[in-house]
Coordinates of C-alpha atoms in Angstrom, one line a residue:
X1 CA 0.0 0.0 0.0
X2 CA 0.9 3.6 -1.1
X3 CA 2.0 4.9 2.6
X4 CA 3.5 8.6 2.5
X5 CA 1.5 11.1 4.3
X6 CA -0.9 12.1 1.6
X7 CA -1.2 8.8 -1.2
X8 CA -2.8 10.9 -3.6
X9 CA -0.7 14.0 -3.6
X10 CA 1.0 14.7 -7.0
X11 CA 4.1 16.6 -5.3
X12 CA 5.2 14.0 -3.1
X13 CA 7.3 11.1 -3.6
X14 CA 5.4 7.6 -3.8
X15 CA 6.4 5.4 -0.8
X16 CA 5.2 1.8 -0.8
X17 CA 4.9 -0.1 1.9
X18 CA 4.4 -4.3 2.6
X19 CA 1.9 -5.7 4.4
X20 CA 2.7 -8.0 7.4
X21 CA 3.6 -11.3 6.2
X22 CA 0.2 -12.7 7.5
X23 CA -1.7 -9.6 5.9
X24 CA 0.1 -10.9 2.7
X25 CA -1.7 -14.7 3.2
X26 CA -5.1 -13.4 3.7
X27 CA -5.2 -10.6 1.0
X28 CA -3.6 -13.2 -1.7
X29 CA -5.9 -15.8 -0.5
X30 CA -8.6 -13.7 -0.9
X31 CA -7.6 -12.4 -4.3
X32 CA -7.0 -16.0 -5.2
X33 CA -11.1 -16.8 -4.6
X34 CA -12.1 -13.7 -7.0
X35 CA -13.5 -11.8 -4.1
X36 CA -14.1 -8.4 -4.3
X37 CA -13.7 -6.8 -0.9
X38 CA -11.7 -8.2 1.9
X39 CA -12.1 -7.5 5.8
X40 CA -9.3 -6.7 7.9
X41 CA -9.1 -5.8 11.7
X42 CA -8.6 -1.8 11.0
X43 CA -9.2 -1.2 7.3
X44 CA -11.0 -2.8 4.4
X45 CA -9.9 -3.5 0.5
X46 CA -11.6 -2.9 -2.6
X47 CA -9.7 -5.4 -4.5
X48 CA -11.6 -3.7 -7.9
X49 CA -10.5 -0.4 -7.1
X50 CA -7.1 -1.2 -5.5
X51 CA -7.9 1.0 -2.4
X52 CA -7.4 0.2 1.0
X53 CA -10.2 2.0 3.5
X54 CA -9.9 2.9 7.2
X55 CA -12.9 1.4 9.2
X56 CA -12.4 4.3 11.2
X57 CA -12.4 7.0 8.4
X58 CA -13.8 5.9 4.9
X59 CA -12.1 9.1 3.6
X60 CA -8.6 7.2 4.5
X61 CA -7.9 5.7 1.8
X62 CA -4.7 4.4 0.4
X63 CA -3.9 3.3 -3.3
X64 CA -2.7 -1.0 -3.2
X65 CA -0.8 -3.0 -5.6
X66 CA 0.0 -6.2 -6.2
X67 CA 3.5 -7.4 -7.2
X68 CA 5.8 -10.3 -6.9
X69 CA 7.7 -9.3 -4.5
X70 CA 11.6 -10.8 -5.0
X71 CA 13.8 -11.1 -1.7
X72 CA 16.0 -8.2 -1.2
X73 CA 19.1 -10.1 0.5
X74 CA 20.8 -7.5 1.2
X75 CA 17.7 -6.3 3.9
X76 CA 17.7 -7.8 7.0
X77 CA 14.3 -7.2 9.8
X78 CA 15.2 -4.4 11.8
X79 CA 13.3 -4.9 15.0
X80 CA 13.8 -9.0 14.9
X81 CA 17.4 -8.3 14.8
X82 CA 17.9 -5.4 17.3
X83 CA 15.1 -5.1 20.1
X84 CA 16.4 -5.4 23.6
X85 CA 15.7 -9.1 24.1
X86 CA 16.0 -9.0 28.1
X87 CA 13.6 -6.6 30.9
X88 CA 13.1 -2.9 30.6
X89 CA 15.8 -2.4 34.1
X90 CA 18.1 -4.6 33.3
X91 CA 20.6 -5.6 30.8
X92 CA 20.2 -10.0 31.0
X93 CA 18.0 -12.2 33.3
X94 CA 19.5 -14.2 35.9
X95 CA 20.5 -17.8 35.7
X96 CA 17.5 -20.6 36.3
X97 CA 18.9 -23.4 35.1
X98 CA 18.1 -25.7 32.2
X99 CA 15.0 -24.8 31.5
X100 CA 12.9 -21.3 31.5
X101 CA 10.8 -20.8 34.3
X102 CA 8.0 -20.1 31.8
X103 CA 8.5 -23.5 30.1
X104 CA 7.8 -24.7 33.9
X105 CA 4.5 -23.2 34.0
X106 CA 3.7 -24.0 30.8
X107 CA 3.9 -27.9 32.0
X108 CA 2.1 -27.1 34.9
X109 CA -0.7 -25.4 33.1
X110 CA -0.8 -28.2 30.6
X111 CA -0.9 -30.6 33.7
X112 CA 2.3 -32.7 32.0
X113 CA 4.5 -34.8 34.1
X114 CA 8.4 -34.2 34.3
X115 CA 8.9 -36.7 31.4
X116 CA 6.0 -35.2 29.3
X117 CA 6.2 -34.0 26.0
X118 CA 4.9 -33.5 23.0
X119 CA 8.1 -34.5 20.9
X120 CA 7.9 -37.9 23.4
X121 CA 4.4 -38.6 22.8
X122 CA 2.2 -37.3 19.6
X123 CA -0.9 -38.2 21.5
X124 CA -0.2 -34.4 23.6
X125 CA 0.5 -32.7 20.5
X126 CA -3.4 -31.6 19.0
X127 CA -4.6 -30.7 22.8
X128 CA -1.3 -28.4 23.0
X129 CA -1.9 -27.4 19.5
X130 CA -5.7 -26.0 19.8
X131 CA -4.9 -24.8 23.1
X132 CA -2.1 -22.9 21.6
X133 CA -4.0 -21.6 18.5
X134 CA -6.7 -20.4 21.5
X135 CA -4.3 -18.5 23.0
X136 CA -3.2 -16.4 19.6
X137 CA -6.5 -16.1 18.6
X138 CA -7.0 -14.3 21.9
X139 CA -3.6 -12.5 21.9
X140 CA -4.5 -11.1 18.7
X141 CA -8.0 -10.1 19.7
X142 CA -6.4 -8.2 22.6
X143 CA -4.4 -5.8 20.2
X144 CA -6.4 -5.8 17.6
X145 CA -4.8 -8.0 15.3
X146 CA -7.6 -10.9 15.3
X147 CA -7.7 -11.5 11.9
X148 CA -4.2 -12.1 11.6
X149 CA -4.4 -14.6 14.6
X150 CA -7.2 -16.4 13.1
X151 CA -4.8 -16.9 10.1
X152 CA -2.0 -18.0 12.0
X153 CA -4.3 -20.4 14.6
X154 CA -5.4 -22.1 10.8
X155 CA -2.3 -23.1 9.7
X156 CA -1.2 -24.4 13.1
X157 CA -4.4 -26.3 13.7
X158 CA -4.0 -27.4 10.4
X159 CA -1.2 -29.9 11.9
X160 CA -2.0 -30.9 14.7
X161 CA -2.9 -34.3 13.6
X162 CA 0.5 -35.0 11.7
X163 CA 3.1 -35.8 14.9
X164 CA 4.9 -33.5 16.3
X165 CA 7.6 -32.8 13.6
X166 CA 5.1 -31.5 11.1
X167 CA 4.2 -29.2 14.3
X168 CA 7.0 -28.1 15.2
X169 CA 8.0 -27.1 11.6
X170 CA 4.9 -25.0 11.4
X171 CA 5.8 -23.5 14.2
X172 CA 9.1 -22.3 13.2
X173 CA 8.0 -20.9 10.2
X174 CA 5.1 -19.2 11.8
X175 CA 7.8 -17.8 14.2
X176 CA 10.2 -16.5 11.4
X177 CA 7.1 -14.3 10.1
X178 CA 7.0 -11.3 10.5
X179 CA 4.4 -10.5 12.4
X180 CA 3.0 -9.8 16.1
X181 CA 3.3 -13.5 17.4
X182 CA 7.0 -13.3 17.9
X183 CA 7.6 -10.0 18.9
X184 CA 4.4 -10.3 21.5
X185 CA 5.7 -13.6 23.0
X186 CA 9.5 -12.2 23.4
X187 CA 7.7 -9.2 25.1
X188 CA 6.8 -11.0 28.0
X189 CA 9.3 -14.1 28.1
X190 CA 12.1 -10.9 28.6
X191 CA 10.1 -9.7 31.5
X192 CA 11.2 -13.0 33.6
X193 CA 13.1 -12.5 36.7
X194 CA 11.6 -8.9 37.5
X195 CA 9.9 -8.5 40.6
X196 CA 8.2 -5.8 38.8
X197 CA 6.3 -7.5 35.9
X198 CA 6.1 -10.8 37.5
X199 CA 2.6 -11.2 37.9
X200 CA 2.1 -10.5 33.8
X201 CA 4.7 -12.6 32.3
X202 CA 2.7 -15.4 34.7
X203 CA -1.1 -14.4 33.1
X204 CA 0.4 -15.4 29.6
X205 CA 1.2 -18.7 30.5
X206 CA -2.3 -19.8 29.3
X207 CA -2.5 -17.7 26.1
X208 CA 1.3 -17.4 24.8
X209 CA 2.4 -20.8 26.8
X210 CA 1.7 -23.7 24.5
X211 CA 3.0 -22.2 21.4
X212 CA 6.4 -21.4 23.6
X213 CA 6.0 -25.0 24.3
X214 CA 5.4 -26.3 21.3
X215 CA 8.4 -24.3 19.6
X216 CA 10.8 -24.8 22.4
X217 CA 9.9 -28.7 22.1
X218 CA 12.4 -29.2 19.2
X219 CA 12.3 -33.1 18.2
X220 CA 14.9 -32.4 15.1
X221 CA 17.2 -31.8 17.8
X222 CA 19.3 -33.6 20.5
X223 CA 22.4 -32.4 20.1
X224 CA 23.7 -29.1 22.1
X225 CA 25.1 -26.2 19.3
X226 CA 29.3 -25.9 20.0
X227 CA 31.8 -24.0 18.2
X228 CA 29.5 -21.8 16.6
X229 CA 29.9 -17.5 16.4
X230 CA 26.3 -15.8 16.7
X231 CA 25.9 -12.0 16.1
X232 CA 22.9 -9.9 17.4
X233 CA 23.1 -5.4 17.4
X234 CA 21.2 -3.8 19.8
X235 CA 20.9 0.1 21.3
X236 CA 21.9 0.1 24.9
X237 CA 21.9 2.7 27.1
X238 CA 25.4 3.7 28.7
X239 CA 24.3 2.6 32.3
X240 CA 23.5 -1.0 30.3
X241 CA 26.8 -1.2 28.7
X242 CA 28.9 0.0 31.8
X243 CA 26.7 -3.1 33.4
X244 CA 28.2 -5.4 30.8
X245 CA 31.8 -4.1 31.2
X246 CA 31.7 -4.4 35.4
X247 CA 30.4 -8.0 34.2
X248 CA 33.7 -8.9 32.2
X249 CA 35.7 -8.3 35.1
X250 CA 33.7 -11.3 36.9
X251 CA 34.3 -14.1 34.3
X252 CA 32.7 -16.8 36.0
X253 CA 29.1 -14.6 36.2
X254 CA 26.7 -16.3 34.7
X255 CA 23.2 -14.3 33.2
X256 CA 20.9 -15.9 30.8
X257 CA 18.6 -15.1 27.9
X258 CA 14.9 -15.9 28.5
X259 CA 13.0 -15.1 25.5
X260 CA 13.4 -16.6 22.4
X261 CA 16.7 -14.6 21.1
X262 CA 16.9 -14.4 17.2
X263 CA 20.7 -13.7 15.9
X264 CA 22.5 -14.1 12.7
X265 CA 25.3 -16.3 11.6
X266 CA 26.4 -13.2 9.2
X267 CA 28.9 -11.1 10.8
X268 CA 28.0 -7.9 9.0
X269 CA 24.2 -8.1 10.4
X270 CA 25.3 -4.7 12.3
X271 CA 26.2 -2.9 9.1
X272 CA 22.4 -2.7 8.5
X273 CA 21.5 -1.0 11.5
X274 CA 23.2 2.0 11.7
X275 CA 21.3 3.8 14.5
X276 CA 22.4 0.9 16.8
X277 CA 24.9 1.3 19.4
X278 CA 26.3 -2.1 20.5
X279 CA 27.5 -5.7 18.3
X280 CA 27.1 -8.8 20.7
X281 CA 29.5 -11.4 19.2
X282 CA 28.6 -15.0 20.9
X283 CA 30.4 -17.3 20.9
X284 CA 28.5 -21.1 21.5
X285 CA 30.4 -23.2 23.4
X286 CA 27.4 -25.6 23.7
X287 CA 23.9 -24.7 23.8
X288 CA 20.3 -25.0 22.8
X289 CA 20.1 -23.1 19.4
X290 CA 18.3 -23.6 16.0
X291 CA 18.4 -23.0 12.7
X292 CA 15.7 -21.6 11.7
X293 CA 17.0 -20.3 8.2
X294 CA 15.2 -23.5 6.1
X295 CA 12.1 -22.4 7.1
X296 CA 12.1 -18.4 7.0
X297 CA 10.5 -16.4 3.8
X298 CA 14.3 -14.6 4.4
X299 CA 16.5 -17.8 4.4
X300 CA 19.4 -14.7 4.1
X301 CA 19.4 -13.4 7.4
X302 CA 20.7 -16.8 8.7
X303 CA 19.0 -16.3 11.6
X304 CA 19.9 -18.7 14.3
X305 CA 17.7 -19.2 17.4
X306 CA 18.9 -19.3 20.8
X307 CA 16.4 -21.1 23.1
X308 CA 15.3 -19.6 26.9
X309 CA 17.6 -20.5 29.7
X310 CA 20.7 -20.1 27.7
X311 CA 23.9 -18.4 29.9
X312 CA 26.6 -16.6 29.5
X313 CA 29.5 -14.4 30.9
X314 CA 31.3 -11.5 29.2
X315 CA 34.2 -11.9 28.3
X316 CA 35.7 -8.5 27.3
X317 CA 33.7 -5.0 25.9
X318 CA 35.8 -2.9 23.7
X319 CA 34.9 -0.1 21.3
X320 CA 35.4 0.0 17.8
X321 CA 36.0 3.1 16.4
X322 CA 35.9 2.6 12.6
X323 CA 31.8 0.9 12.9
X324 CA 31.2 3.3 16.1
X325 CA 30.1 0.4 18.1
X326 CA 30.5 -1.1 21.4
X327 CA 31.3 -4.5 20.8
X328 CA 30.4 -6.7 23.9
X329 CA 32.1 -10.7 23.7
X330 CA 30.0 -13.1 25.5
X331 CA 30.3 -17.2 25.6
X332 CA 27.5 -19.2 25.6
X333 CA 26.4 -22.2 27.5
X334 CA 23.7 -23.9 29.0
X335 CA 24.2 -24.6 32.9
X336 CA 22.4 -27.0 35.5
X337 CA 20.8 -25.6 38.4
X338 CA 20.3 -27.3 41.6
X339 CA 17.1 -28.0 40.8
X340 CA 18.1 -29.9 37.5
X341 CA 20.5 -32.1 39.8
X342 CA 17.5 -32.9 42.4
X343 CA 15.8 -33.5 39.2
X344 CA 18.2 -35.7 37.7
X345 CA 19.1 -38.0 40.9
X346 CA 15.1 -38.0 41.2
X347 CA 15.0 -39.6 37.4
X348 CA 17.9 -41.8 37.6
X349 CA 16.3 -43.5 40.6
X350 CA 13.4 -44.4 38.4
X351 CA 15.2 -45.0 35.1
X352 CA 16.5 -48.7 34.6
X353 CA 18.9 -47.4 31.5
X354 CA 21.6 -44.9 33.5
X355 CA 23.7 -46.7 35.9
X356 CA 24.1 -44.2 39.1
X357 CA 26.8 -44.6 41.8
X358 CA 25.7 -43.1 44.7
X359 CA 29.5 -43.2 46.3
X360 CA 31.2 -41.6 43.4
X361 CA 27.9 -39.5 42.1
X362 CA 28.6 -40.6 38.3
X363 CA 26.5 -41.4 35.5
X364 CA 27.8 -44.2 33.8
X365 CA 24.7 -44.4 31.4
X366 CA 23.0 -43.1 29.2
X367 CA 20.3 -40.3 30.9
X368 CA 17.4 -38.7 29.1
X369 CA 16.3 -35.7 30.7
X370 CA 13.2 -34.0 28.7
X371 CA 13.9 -35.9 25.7
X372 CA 17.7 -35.0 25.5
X373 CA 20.5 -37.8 25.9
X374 CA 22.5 -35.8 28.2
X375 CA 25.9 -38.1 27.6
X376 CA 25.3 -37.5 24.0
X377 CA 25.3 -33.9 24.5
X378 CA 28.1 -33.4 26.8
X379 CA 30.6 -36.4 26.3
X380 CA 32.7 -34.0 24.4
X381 CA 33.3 -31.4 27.6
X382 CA 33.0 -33.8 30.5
X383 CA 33.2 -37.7 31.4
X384 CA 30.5 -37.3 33.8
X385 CA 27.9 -35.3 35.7
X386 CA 28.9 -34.8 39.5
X387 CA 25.9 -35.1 42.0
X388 CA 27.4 -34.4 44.6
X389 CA 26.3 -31.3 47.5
X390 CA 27.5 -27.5 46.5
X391 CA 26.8 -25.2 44.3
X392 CA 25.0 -25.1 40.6
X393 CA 26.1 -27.5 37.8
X394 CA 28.6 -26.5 35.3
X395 CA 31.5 -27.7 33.5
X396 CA 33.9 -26.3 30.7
X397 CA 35.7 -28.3 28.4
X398 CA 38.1 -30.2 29.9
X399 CA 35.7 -31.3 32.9
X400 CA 36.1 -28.9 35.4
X401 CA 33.2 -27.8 37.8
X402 CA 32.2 -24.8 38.9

């Protein structure tokens, strides 16, 4: 749609703008069926006039045109790419362990056991699926974006009865849109961990929960990302930055990420964002991330993403003068919380695979915790998982626990 400030003046400059992604589907499938006027939430189209019309305003009206629109790889999604992906105060959330508190409550709100989930049984998967295309719908609804919601709860209950992979692939790709779904659900996953906003990151457990489930779920994957560089560019205020530098003198602090973080394999993701401040190079040493390139409508912005409950320290902050950036080094891994080892004595005790020694606290087994062989995972960085009393769980490479 024509979308400078006056679409029918003859002195200024035609400016055309997309439509969401979703918009896209519903317009072209509405085209596609002949019809000649089309409903949206805020503004209607003539398809035989090529005008779209405020609801508010019939005198708003804005010239449309349909083309076939070729990928620009040189653009990459502003706001997926560089909105602050942590709470409002504060620059990272703290650490919780291997999995996001809100995945927790998700689980308890879906009444699954520890070792329930969809990617372990397909006979959850339509109940999470319709109560997750419930909770768009009403998501949308709630900022007026209902008919894209109803577009998006389609495809996913279109799914549901095809297994979890066929889900979870929807899912991503619904994800990689652009549209509200992923910038509402990162919204309110960031807010986790302050006292502040606690109470509404909880109310969206219902609504924004089983899609986080569902998406989180990955059964492509049982293998932890290592040696892998991420990039992400952000604005930061100088309080946030001079947070991250007091952090790098602290090596062994761990924060975490606990929304879904999108980043780019392409190192020169920064040099399309000018008017940010700050170039987080991340270094995986292992960790939950995806690809979620394959199944993006912009396969070129490489986009990798890193999963909730993800750590890391700072390594060093330095400023580069030629791009005008802070550049902030962090390394990535996921850590085991106290709670994970009271989890994971509680399942070796029940599991006949894993052979435990309660003298030496060793796993000599193999040990599937929420799908995931951990000895697959981590038989590259340690020999064994201690269970011992002290402190949280963590190893580096050459088996050393902090």
């Amino acid at each position: 749609y024509e979308s400078n400030s006056d679409p029918w003046s003859k002195s200024q400059l035609e400016q055309w703008t997309c439509y969401s992604d979703v918009e896209n589907l519903i317009i072209e499938d509405a085209y596609s069926k002949n019809e000649s006027h089309l409903m949206m939430d805020n503004y209607y189209i003539d398809f035989k006039r090529k005008i779209q019309i405020s609801k508010d305003n019939e005198n708003n009206q804005r010239p449309i045109n349909r083309v076939v629109r070729k990928t620009d790889k040189t653009r990459v999604r502003e706001e997926r790419f560089t909105f602050d992906p942590i709470a409002p105060k504060r620059p990272y959330g703290h650490e919780y362990g291997w999995v996001s508190p809100f995945i927790l409550e998700v689980r308890k709100y879906l009444k699954l056991i520890p070792e329930q989930l969809p990617s372990k049984d397909d006979s959850l998967v339509p109940m999470i699926v319709e109560k997750a295309a419930d909770g768009i719908i009403e998501e949308g609804k709630i900022i007026g974006r209902l008919c894209e919601a109803q577009k998006l709860a389609e495809k996913l209950k279109n799914e549901k009865d095809k297994g979890m992979k066929q889900v979870w692939i929807c899912c991503a790709k619904l994800y990689s849109m652009e549209c509200f779904l992923y910038k509402k659900l990162n919204e309110v996953m960031r807010l986790i961990g302050s006292d502040d906003h606690e109470q509404l990151w909880r109310s969206k457990v219902r609504t924004l929960g089983p899609f986080c489930l569902l998406l989180w779920d990955n059964p492509f994957q049982t293998k932890l990302t290592t040696e892998k560089t991420l990039y992400r560019v952000v604005k930061l205020t100088n309080e946030q930055i001079a947070t991250y530098e007091e952090m790098a003198k602290n090596p062994n602090e761990y924060r975490s990420f606990q929304a879904f973080t999108s980043s780019s394999r392409n190192k020169d993701v920064g040099n399309n964002f000018p008017t940010t401040n700050v170039l987080f190079i991340m270094e995986i040493e292992f960790a939950f991330t995806v690809d979620i390139a394959p199944f993006s409508e912009y396969p070129h912005e490489e986009e990798e993403l890193i999963t909730p409950g993800v750590c890391f320290t700072v390594h060093r902050v330095e400023f580069d003068k030629s791009a005008k950036k802070h550049v902030i080094h962090l390394k990535l891994r996921h850590r085991f919380s106290r709670r994970d080892k009271h989890q994971f004595q509680k399942d070796l005790t029940q599991a006949s695979g894993p052979e435990y020694n309660t003298r030496s606290g060793r796993i000599t087994g193999d040990l599937l915790i929420d799908g995931v062989d951990l000895r697959d995972l981590l038989d590259d960085h340690f020999s064994g998982i201690a269970l011992d009393d002290g402190d949280d769980l963590s190893y580096d490479r050459d088996g050393n626990r902090h």
